[in-house]
Tab-separated table of C-alpha atoms and ligand atoms in Angstrom:
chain	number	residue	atom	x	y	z
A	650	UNK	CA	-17.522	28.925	-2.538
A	651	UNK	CA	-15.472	26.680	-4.758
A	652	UNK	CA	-12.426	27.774	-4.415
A	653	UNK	CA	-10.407	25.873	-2.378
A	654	UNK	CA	-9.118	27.949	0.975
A	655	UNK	CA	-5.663	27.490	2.377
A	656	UNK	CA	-6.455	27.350	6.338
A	657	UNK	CA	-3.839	27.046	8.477
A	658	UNK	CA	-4.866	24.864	11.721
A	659	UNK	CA	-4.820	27.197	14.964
A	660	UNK	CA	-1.457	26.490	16.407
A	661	UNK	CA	-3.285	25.400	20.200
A	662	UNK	CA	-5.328	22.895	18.600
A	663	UNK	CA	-3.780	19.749	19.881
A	664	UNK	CA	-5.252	21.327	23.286
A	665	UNK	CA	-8.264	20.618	22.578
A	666	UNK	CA	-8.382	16.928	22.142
A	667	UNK	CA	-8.560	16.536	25.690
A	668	UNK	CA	-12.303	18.087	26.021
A	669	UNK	CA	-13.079	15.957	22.505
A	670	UNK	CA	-11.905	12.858	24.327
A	671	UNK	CA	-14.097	13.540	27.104
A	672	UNK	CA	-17.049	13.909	24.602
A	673	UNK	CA	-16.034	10.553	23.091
A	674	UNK	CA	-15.671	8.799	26.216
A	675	UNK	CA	-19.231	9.492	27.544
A	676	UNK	CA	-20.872	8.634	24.870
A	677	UNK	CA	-19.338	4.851	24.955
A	678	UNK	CA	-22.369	2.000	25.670
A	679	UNK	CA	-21.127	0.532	29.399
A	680	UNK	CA	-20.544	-3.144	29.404
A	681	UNK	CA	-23.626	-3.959	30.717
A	682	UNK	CA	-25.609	-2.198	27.675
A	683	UNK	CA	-23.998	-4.692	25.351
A	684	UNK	CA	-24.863	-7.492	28.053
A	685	UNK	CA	-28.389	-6.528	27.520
A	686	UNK	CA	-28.498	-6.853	23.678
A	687	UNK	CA	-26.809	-9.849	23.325
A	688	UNK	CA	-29.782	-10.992	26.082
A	689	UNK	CA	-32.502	-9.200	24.038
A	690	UNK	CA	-30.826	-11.418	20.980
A	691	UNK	CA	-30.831	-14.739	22.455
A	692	UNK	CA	-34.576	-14.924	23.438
A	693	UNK	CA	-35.421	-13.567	19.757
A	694	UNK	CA	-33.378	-16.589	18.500
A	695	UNK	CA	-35.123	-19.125	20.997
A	696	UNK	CA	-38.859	-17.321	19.501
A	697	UNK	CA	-37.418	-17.495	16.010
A	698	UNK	CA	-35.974	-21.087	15.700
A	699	UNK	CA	-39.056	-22.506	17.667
A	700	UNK	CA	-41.008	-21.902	14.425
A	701	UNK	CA	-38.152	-21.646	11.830
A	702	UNK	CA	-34.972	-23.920	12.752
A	703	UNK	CA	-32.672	-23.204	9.705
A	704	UNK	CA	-33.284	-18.834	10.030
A	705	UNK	CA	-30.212	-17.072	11.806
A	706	UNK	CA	-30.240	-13.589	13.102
A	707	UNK	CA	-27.342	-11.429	13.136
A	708	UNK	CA	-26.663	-7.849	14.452
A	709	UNK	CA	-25.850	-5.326	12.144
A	710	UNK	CA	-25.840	-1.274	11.989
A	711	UNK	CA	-24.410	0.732	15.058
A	712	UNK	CA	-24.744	-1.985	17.625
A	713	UNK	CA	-22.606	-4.205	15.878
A	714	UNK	CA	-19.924	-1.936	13.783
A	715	UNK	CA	-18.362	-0.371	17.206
A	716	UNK	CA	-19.713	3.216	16.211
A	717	UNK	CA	-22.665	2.687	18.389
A	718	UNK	CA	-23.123	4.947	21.150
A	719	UNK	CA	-24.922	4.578	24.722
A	720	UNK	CA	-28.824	3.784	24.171
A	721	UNK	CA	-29.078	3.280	20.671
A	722	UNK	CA	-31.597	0.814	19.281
A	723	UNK	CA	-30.628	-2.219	17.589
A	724	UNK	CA	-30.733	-3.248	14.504
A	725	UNK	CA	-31.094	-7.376	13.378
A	726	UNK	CA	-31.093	-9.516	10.494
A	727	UNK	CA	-33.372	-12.685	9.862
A	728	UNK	CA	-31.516	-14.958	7.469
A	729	UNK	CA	-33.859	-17.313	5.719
A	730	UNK	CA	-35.122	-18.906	2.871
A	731	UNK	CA	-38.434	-19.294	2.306
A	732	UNK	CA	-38.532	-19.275	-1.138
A	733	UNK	CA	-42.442	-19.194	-1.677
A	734	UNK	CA	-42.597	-16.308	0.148
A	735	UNK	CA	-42.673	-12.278	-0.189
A	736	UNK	CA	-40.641	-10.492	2.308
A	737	UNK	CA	-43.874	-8.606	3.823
A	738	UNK	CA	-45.605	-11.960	4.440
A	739	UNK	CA	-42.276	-13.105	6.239
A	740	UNK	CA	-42.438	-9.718	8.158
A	741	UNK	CA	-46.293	-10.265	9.631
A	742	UNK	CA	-45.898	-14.314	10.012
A	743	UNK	CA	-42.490	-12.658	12.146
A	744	UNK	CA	-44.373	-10.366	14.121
A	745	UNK	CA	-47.114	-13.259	14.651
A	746	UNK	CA	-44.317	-15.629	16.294
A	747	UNK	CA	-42.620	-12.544	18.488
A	748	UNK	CA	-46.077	-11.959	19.933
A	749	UNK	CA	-45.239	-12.948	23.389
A	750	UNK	CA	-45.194	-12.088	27.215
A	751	UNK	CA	-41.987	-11.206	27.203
A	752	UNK	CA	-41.918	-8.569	24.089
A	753	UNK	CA	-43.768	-5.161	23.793
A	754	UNK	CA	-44.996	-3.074	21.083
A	755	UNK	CA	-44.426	-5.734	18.283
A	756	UNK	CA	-44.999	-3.903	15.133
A	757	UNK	CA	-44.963	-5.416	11.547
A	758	UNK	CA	-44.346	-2.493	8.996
A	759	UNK	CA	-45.053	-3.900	5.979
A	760	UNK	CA	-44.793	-0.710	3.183
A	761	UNK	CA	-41.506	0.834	4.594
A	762	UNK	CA	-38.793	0.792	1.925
A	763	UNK	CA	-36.879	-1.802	3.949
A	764	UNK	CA	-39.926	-3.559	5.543
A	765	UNK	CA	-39.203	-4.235	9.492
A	766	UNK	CA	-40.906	-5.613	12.540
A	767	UNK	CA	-40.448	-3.216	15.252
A	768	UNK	CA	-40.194	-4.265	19.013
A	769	UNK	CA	-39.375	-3.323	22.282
A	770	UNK	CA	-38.052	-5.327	25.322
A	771	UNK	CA	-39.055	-3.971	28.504
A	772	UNK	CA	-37.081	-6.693	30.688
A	773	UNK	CA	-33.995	-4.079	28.915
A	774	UNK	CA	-35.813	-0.994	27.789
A	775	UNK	CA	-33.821	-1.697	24.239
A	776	UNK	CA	-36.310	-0.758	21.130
A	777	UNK	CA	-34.656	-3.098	18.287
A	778	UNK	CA	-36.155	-3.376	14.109
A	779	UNK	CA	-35.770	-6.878	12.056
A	780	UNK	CA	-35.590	-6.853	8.711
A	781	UNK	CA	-35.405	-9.568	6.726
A	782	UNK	CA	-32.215	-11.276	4.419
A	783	UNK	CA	-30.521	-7.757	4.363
A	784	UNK	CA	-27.146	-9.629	4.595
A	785	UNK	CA	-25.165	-6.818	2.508
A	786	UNK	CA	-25.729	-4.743	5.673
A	787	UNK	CA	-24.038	-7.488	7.618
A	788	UNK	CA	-21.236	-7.428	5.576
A	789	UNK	CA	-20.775	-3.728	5.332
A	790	UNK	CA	-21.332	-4.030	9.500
A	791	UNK	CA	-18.022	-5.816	9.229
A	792	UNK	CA	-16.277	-4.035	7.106
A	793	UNK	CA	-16.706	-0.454	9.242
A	794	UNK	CA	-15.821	-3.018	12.482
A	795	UNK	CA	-12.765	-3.900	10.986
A	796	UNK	CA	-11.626	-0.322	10.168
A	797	UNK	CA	-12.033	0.458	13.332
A	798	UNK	CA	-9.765	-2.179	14.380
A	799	UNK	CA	-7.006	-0.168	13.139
A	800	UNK	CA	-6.817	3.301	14.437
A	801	UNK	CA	-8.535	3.786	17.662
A	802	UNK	CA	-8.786	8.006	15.929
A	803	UNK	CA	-11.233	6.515	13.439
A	804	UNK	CA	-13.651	5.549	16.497
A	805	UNK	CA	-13.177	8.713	18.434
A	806	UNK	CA	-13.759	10.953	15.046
A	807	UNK	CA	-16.854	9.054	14.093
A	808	UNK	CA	-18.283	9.214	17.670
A	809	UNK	CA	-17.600	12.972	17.596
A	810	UNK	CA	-19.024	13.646	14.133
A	811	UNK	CA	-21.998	11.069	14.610
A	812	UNK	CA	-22.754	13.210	18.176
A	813	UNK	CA	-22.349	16.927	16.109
A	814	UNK	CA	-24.828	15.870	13.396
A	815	UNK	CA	-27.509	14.591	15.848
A	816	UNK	CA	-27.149	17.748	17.751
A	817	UNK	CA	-27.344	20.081	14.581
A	818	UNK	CA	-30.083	18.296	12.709
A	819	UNK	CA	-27.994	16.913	9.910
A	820	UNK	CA	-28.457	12.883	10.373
A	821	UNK	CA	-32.446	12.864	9.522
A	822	UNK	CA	-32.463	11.072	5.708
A	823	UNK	CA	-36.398	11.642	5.531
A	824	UNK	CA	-35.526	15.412	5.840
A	825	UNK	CA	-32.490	15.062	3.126
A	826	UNK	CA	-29.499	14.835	5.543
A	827	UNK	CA	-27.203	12.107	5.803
A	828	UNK	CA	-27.666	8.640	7.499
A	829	UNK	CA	-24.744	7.589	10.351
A	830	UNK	CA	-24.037	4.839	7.900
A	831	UNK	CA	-23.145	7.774	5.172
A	832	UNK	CA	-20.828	10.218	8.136
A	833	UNK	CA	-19.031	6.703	9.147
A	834	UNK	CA	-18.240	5.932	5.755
A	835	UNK	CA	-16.948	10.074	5.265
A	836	UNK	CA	-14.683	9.794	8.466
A	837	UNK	CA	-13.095	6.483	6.794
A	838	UNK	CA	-12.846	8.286	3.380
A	839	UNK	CA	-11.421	11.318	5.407
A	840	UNK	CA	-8.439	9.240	6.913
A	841	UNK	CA	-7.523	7.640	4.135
A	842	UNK	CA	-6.646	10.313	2.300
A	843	UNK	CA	-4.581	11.615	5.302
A	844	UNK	CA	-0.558	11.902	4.776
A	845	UNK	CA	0.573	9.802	5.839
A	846	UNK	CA	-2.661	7.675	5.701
A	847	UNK	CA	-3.978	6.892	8.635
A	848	UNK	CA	-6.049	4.122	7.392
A	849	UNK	CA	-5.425	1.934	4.257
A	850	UNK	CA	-7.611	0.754	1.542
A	851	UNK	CA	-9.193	-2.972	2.616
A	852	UNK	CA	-10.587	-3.337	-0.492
A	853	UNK	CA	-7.480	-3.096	-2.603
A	854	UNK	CA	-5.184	-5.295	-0.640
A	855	UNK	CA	-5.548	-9.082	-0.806
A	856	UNK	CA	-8.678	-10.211	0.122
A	857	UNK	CA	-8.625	-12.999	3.038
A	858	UNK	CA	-12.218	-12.565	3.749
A	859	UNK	CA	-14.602	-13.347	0.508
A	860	UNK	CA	-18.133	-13.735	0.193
A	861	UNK	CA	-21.291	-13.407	-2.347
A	862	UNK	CA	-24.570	-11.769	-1.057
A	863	UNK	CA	-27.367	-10.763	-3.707
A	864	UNK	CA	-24.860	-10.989	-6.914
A	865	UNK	CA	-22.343	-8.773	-5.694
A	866	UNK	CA	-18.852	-10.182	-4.549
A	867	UNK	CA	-17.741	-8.819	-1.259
A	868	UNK	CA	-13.872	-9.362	-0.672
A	869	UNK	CA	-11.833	-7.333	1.456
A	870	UNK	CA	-8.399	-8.000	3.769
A	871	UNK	CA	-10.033	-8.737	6.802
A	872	UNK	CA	-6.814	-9.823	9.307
A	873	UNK	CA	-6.548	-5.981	10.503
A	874	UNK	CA	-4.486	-7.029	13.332
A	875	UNK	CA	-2.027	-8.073	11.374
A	876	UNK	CA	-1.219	-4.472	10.138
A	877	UNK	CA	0.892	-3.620	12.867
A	878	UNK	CA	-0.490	0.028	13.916
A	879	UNK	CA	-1.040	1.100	10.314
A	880	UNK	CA	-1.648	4.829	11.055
A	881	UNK	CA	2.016	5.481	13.345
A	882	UNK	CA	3.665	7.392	10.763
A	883	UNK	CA	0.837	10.003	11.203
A	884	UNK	CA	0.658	12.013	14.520
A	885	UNK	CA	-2.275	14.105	13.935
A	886	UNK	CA	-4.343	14.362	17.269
A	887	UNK	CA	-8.276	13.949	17.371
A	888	UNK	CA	-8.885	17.264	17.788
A	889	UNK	CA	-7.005	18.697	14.696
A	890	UNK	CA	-8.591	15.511	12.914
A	891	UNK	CA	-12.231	16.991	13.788
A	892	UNK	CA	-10.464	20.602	12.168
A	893	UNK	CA	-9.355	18.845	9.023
A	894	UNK	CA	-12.904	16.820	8.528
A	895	UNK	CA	-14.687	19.737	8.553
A	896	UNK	CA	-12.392	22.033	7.064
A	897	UNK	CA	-12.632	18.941	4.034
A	898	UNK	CA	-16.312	19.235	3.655
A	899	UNK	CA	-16.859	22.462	4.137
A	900	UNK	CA	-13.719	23.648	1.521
A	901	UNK	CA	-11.947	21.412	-0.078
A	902	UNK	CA	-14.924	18.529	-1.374
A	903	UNK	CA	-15.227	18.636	-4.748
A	904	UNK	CA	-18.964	18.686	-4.832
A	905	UNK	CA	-19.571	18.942	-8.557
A	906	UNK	CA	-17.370	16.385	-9.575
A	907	UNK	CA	-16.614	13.992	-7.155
A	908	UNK	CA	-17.935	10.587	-5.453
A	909	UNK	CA	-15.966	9.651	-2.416
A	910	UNK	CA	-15.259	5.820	-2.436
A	911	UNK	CA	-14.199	3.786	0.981
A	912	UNK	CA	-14.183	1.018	-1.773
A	913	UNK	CA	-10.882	2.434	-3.639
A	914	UNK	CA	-9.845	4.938	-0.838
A	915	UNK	CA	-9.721	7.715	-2.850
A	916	UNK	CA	-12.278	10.168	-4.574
A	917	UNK	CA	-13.852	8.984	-8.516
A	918	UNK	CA	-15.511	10.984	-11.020
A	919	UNK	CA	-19.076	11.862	-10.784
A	920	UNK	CA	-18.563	11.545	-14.796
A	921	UNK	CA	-17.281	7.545	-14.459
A	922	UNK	CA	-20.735	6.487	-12.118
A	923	UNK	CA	-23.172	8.534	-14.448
A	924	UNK	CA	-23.957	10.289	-11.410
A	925	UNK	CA	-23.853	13.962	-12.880
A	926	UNK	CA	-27.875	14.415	-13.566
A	927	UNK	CA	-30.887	13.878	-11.358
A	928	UNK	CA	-32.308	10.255	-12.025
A	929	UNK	CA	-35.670	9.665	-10.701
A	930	UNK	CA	-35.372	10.970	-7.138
A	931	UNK	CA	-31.460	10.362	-6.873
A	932	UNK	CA	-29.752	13.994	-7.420
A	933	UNK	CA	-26.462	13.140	-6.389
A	934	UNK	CA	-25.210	16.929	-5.012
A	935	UNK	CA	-23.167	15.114	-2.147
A	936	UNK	CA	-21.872	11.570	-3.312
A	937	UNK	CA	-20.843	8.990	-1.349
A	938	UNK	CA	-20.592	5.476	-2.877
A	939	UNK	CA	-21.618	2.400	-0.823
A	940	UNK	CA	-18.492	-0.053	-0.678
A	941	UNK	CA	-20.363	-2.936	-1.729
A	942	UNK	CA	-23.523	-1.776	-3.410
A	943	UNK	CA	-21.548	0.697	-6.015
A	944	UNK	CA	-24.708	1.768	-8.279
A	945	UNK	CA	-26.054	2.967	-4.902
A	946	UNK	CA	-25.492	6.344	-3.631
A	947	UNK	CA	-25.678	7.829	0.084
A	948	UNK	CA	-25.682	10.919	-0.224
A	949	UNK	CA	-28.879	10.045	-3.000
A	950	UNK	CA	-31.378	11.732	0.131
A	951	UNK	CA	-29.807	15.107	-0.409
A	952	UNK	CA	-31.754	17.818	-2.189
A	953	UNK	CA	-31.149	21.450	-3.357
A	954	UNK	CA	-32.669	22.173	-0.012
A	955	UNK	CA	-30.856	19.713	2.551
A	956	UNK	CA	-27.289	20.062	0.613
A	957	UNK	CA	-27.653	24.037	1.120
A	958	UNK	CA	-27.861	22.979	5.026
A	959	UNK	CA	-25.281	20.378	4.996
A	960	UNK	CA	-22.449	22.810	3.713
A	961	UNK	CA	-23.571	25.511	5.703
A	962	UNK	CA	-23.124	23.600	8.886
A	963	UNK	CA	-19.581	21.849	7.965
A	964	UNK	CA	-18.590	25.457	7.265
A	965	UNK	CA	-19.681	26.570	10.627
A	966	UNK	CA	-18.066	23.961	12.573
A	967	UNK	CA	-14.951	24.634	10.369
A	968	UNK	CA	-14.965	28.150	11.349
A	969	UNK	CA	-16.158	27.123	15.071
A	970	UNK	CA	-12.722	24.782	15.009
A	971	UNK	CA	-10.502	27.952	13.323
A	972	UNK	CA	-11.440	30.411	15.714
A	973	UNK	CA	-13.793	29.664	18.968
A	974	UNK	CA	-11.912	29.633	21.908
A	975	UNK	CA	-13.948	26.734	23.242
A	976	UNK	CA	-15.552	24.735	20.139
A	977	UNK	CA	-16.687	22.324	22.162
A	978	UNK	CA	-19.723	24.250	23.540
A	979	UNK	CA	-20.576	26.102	20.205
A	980	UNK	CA	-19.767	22.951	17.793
A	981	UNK	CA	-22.323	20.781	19.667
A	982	UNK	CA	-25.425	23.581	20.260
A	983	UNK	CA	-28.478	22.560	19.394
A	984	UNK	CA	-29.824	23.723	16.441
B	1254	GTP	P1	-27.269	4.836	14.594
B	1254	GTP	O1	-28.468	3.942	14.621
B	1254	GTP	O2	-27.587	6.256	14.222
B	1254	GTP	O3	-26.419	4.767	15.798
B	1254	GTP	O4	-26.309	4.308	13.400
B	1254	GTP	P2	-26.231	2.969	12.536
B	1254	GTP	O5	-24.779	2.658	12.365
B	1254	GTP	O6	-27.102	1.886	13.054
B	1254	GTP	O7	-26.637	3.449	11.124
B	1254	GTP	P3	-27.994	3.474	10.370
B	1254	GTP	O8	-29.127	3.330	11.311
B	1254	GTP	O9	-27.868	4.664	9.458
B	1254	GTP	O10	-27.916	2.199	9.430
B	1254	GTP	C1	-27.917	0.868	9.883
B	1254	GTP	C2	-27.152	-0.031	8.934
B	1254	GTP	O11	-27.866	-0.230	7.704
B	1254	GTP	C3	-25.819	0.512	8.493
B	1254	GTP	O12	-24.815	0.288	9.432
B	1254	GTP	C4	-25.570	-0.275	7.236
B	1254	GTP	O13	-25.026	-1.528	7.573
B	1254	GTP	C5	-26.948	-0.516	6.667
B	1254	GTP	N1	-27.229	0.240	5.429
B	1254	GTP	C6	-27.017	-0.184	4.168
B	1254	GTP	N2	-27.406	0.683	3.246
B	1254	GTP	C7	-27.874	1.721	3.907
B	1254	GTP	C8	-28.433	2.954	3.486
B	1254	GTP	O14	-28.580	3.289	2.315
B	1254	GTP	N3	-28.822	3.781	4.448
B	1254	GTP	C9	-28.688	3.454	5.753
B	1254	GTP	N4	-29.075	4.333	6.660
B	1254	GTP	N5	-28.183	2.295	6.186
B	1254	GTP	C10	-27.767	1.437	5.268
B	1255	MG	MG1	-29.116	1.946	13.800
């Protein structure tokens, strides 16, 4: 299973990018979707500031790193600093102050790993979790942005991949598959290693854009627009990019020594990170290195179990893309 196949790509495969953009196009949130969020925002900020002037809220996750697709929930941020106080009383006083007429279902969940208030908004239908200070997911939410400032192909890919994992059962992390976070971060990995690369490295080019959350520096080149159109030299099309992803994780991933890493676009050794052993619950059998957070693994979900799934279904859709004379119906069933 190791062994790394030579696969040719099927020579009609640039045919099929016209069904794949179809599938990425109707999954894009309309205009008025994003209307409605940044609504649902501002009358969280007018609850919010009523009792704490000085906290900020900021969007983060899918809604705000353009790989969000039609109907997802949204995901904020309440900067503050109240220093005398534990983030689970912050999360129930929270809840207390978004008790209101115009809010349903206002949840505070209190023992979560990443303790949220939950909420929906019934004026929009949009369901939307705050969590409190987590502003290294506000930064990564601009680095993935950015990348996808580049290449419009990075988009389309991650749409495509995001929309085969949901159907196949692969993007549940309390069932051991892999987060949207982790497949967005894969589909950057995956086209920067392209040649010619398709996108660069923004953490190893001059930073213009520098800041400290919790201890860890975050600098990255952040002017993407000033990169001309990075990827022009390479004329792959989407659908023969959705051939070589999963033709990359299902054959050529080296799973027992590798750690895939946005951070230096390229692939590090398990061996460097200490990452070769189980630790605690962390097994690291698929690793995929935050870009900010470097001790922390993605892929850390995955057991024996879920990583025996995972390759078995990036080999399918490999062999769906090789051979299936319409991939778009099999690639998407639902499992
Ligand atoms: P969907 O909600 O599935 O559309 O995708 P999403 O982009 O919102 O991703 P997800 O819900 O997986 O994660 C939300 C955000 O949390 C990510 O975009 C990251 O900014 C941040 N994040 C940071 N660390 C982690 C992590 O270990 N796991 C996950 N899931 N998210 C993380
Ligand atoms: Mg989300």
């Amino acid at each position: 299973r190791t062994f790394k196949r030579q696969m040719m790509c099927r020579r009609d495969i640039d045919g099929l990018s016209v069904p794949f953009l179809a599938i990425y196009e109707s999954l894009i949130p309309p205009e008025e979707e994003k209307l409605k969020q940044k609504q649902l925002l501002g009358l969280l900020e007018k609850l919010v500031c009523k009792e704490w002037p000085m906290a900020r809220l900021y969007l983060y996750g899918s809604c705000a790193n353009s790989f969000g697709v039609s109907k997802s929930d949204i995901d904020v941020c309440l900067a503050i600093q109240e220093v005398d106080m534990d983030k689970s009383k912050i999360i129930m006083k929270l809840a207390g102050i978004l008790q209101s007429d115009s809010l349903q279902n206002v949840q505070a969940l209190t023992r979560a790993r990443v303790p949220i208030v939950k909420l929906m908004d019934p004026a929009t239908g949009i369901s939307c979790d705050i969590c409190i200070n987590n502003l290294l997911a506000v930064v990564n939410t601009k680095l993935l942005r950015d990348y996808a400032n580049i290449d419009s192909r990075l988009r389309q890919l991650a749409f495509i991949i995001k929309h085969w994992a949901k159907s196949r059962g692969v993007n549940e992390t309390y069932h051991g598959t892999l987060s949207s976070y982790a497949y967005v971060l894969m589909c950057i990995h995956f086209l920067q290693q392209r040649r010619p690369a398709i996108l660069p490295c923004l953490q190893g080019m001059d930073a213009t854009y520098s800041v400290t959350v919790d201890n860890v520096d975050c600098a990255f080149f952040d002017q993407v627009e000033k990169l001309g159109h990075f990827g022009r030299h390479n004329k792959e099309s989407i659908a023969h990019l959705v051939w070589g992803f999963f033709f990359y994780w299902a054959y050529c991933h080296d799973y027992a020594n590798s750690v895939i890493s946005v951070r230096t676009g390229s692939t590090i050794s398990k061996r460097d990170k200490d990452w070769t052993r189980r630790v605690g619950n962390d097994r690291h059998l698929i690793c995929i290195e935050d870009p900010f957070e470097i001790s922390h693994d993605l892929g850390r979900v995955v057991d024996k179990r879920s990583i025996k799934v995972l390759r078995e279904e990036f080999e399918r859709a490999a062999d769906i893309m090789q051979y299936d004379p319409n991939p778009c119906v099999k690639l998407f069933e639902p499992y």
